[in-house]
Each structure stands twice: as structure tokens, then as C-alpha cells.
CSV table of C-alpha atoms in Angstrom, one decimal:
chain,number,residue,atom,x,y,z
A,86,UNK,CA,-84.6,-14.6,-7.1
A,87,UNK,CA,-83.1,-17.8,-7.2
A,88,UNK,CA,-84.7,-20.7,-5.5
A,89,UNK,CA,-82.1,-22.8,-3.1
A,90,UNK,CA,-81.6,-24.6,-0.1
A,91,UNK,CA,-78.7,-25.2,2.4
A,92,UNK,CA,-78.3,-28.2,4.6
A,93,UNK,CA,-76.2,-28.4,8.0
A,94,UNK,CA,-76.1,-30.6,10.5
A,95,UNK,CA,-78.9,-29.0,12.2
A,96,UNK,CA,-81.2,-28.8,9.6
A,97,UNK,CA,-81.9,-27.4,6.4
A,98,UNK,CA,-82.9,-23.5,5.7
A,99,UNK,CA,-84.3,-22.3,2.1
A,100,UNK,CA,-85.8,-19.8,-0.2
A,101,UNK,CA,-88.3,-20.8,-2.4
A,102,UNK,CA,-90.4,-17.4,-2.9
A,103,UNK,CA,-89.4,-13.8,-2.8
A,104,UNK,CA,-88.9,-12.6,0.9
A,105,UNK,CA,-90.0,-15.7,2.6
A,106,UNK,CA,-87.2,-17.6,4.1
A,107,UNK,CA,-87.8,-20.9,5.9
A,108,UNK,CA,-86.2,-22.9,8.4
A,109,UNK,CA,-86.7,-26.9,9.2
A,110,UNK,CA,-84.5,-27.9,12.0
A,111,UNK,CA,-83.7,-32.1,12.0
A,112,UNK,CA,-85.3,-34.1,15.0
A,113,UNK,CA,-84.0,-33.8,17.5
A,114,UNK,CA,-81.6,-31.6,17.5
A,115,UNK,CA,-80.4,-29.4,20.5
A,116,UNK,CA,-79.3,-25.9,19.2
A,117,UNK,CA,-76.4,-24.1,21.0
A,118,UNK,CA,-75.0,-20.6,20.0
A,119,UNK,CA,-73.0,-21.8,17.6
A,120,UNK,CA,-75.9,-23.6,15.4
A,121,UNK,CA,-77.4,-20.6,16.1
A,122,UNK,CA,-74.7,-18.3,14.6
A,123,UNK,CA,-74.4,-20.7,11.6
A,124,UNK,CA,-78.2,-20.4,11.2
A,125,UNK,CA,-77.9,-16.6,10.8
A,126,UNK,CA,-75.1,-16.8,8.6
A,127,UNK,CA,-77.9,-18.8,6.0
A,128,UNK,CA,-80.4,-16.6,6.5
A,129,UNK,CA,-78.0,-13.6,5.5
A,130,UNK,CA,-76.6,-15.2,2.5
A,131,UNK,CA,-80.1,-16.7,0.9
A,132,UNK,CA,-81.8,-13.7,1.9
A,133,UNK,CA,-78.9,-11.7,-0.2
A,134,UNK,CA,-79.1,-9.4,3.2
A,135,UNK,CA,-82.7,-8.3,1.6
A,136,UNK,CA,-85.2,-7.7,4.2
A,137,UNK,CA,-87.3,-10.8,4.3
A,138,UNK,CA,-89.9,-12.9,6.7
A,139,UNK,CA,-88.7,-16.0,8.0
A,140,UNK,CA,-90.9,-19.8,8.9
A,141,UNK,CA,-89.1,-21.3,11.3
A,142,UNK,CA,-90.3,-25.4,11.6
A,143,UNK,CA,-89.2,-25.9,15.3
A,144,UNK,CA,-90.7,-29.5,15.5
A,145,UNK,CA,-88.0,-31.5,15.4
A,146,UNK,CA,-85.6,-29.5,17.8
A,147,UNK,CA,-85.1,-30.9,21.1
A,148,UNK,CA,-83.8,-28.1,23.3
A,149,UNK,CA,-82.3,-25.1,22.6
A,150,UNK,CA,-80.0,-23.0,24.8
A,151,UNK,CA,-81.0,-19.3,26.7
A,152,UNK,CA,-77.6,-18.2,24.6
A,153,UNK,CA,-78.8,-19.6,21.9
A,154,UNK,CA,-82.2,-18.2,22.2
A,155,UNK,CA,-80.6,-14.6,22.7
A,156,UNK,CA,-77.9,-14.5,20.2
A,157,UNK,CA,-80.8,-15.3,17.4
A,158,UNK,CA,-82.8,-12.8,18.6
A,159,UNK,CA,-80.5,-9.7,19.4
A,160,UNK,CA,-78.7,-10.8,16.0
A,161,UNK,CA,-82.0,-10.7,14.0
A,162,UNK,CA,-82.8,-7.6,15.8
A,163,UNK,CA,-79.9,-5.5,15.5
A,164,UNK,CA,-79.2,-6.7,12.1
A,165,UNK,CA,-82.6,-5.1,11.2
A,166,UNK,CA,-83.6,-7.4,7.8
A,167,UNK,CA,-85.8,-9.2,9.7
A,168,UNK,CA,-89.6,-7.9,9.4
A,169,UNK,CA,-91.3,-11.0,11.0
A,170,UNK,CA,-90.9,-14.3,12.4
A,171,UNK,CA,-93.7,-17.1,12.2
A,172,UNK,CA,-92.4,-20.2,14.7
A,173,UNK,CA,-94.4,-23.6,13.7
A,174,UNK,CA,-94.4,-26.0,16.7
A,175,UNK,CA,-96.6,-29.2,17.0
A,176,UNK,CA,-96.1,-29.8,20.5
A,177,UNK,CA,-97.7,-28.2,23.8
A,178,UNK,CA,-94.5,-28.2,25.4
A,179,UNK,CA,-92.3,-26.1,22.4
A,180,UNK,CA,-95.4,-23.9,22.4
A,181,UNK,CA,-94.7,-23.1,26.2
A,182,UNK,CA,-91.0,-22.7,25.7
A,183,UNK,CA,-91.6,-20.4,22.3
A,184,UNK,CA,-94.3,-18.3,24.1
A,185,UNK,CA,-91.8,-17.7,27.5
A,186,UNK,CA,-88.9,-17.2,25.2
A,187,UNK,CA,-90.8,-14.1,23.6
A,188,UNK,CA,-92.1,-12.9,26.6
A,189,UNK,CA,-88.4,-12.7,28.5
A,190,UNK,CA,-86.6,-12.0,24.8
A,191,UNK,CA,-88.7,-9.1,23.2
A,192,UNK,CA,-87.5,-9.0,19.3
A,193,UNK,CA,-87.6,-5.8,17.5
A,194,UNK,CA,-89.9,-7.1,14.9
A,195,UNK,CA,-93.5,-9.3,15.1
A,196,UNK,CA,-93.6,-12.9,16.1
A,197,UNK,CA,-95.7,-15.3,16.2
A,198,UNK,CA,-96.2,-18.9,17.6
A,199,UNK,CA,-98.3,-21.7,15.1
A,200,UNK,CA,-99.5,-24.9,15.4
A,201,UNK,CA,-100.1,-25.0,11.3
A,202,UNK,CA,-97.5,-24.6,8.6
A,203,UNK,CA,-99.5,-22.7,5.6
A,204,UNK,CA,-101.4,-20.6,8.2
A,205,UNK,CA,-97.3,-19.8,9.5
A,206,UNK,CA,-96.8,-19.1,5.8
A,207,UNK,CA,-99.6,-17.0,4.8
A,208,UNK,CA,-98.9,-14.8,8.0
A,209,UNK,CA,-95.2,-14.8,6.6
A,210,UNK,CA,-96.6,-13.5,3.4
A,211,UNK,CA,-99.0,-10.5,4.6
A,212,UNK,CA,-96.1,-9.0,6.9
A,213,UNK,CA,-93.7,-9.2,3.5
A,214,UNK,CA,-96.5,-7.9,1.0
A,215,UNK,CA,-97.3,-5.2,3.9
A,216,UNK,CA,-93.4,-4.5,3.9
A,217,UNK,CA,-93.2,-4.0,0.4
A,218,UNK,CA,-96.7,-1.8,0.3
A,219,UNK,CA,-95.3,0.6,2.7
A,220,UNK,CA,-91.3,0.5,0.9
A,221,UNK,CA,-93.3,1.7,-2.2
């Protein structure tokens, strides 16, 4: 595994371990559908279309659109690489809007809401190593 890291304009997306892909997105930024698309298009070509987990630092993103919201998680879904999301916000208010977002747009694959990066990480971690435990 090679360790790399794109940039775009609405943040930056990288794999630095095996299976773990993470995701900062600039402050504030407002994601549309199309950020969104180009988001996925990252995560398929780091991820080398190899199942992986993905940390997604939310923090800095302002707003993000319902279409936005449901093309990333019908695309993750469908796709079926995904095995688990950890979502780091630092804010009451992204918590609210990243809780209601997974309560109206059910993924096909655990999620999970944090207010701490390494505990977002380590969760990250024990859904890939479980992954690989059960692939064996």
C-alpha cells in the first residue's frame, strides 16, 4: 500500500494505513453533489476499489446539501466497498445535522458520529481488522 494524499478545492482525502481512508474537508466549505461525486471518485481511486473504512473530519464544512447527503450515501452503499464510516464533528450543531442525516439516510454499512479524532480512528480500525477476520 502506498501512502498518498489528494487535495481539491474542498479539502483533502488520504491513505496513510491499510484500509483506513480519511477525509478533512477545508473550513468552511459548503458541499454540493458535485463535491460530493468528486469526493467518491478519491475514495475509489486511493482505496484501489479495495474495501476499506473511511474518517471523515466534517469540522470545517459549513453546510452540505440533502443531494449531496444522498448521493454519498446511496453511492457508498451501492458501491458496496464501504464497511464503515466514522464522522468526527466538533460542533453541537454538525452533531445534530450528522445524527438526522443517518436517521432519514440509512447506509448499508455502520456509522458513527464522534466528537474525538483517534477514538473515530480506532473505531475505523476494529470494523477493518473485524472485516479482514471474517474475509479470512
Amino acid at each position: 500500500m502506498q501512502k498518498r494524499t489528494v487535495r481539491s478545492d474542498f479539502g483533502e482525502v488520504s491513505i496513510r494505513q491499510h484500509g483506513i481512508i480519511t477525509a478533512r474537508v477545508f473550513q468552511g466549505v459548503d458541499i454540493d453533489v458535485e463535491k460530493a461525486k468528486v469526493y467518491h471518485e478519491l475514495v475509489e481511486y486511493l482505496s484501489q476499489s479495495e474495501p476499506h473504512c473511511t474518517v471523515i473530519d466534517l469540522t470545517g464544512v459549513a453546510s452540505i446539501t440533502a443531494d449531496a447527503r444522498k448521493h454519498l450515501q446511496q453511492t457508498s452503499s451501492e458501491w458496496g466497498r464501504t464497511i464503515a464510516v466514522a464522522l468526527i464533528t466538533n460542533s453541537f450543531t454538525s452533531r445534530v445535522m450528522a445524527n438526522f442525516f443517518l436517521s432519514v439516510n440509512k447506509p448499508s454499512y455502520p456509522i458513527k458520529v464522534f466528537n474525538d479524532s483517534v477514538e473515530a480512528h480506532q473505531w475505523a480500525r476494529e470494523h477493518f481488522e473485524k472485516y479482514l477476520a471474517q474475509a479470512a
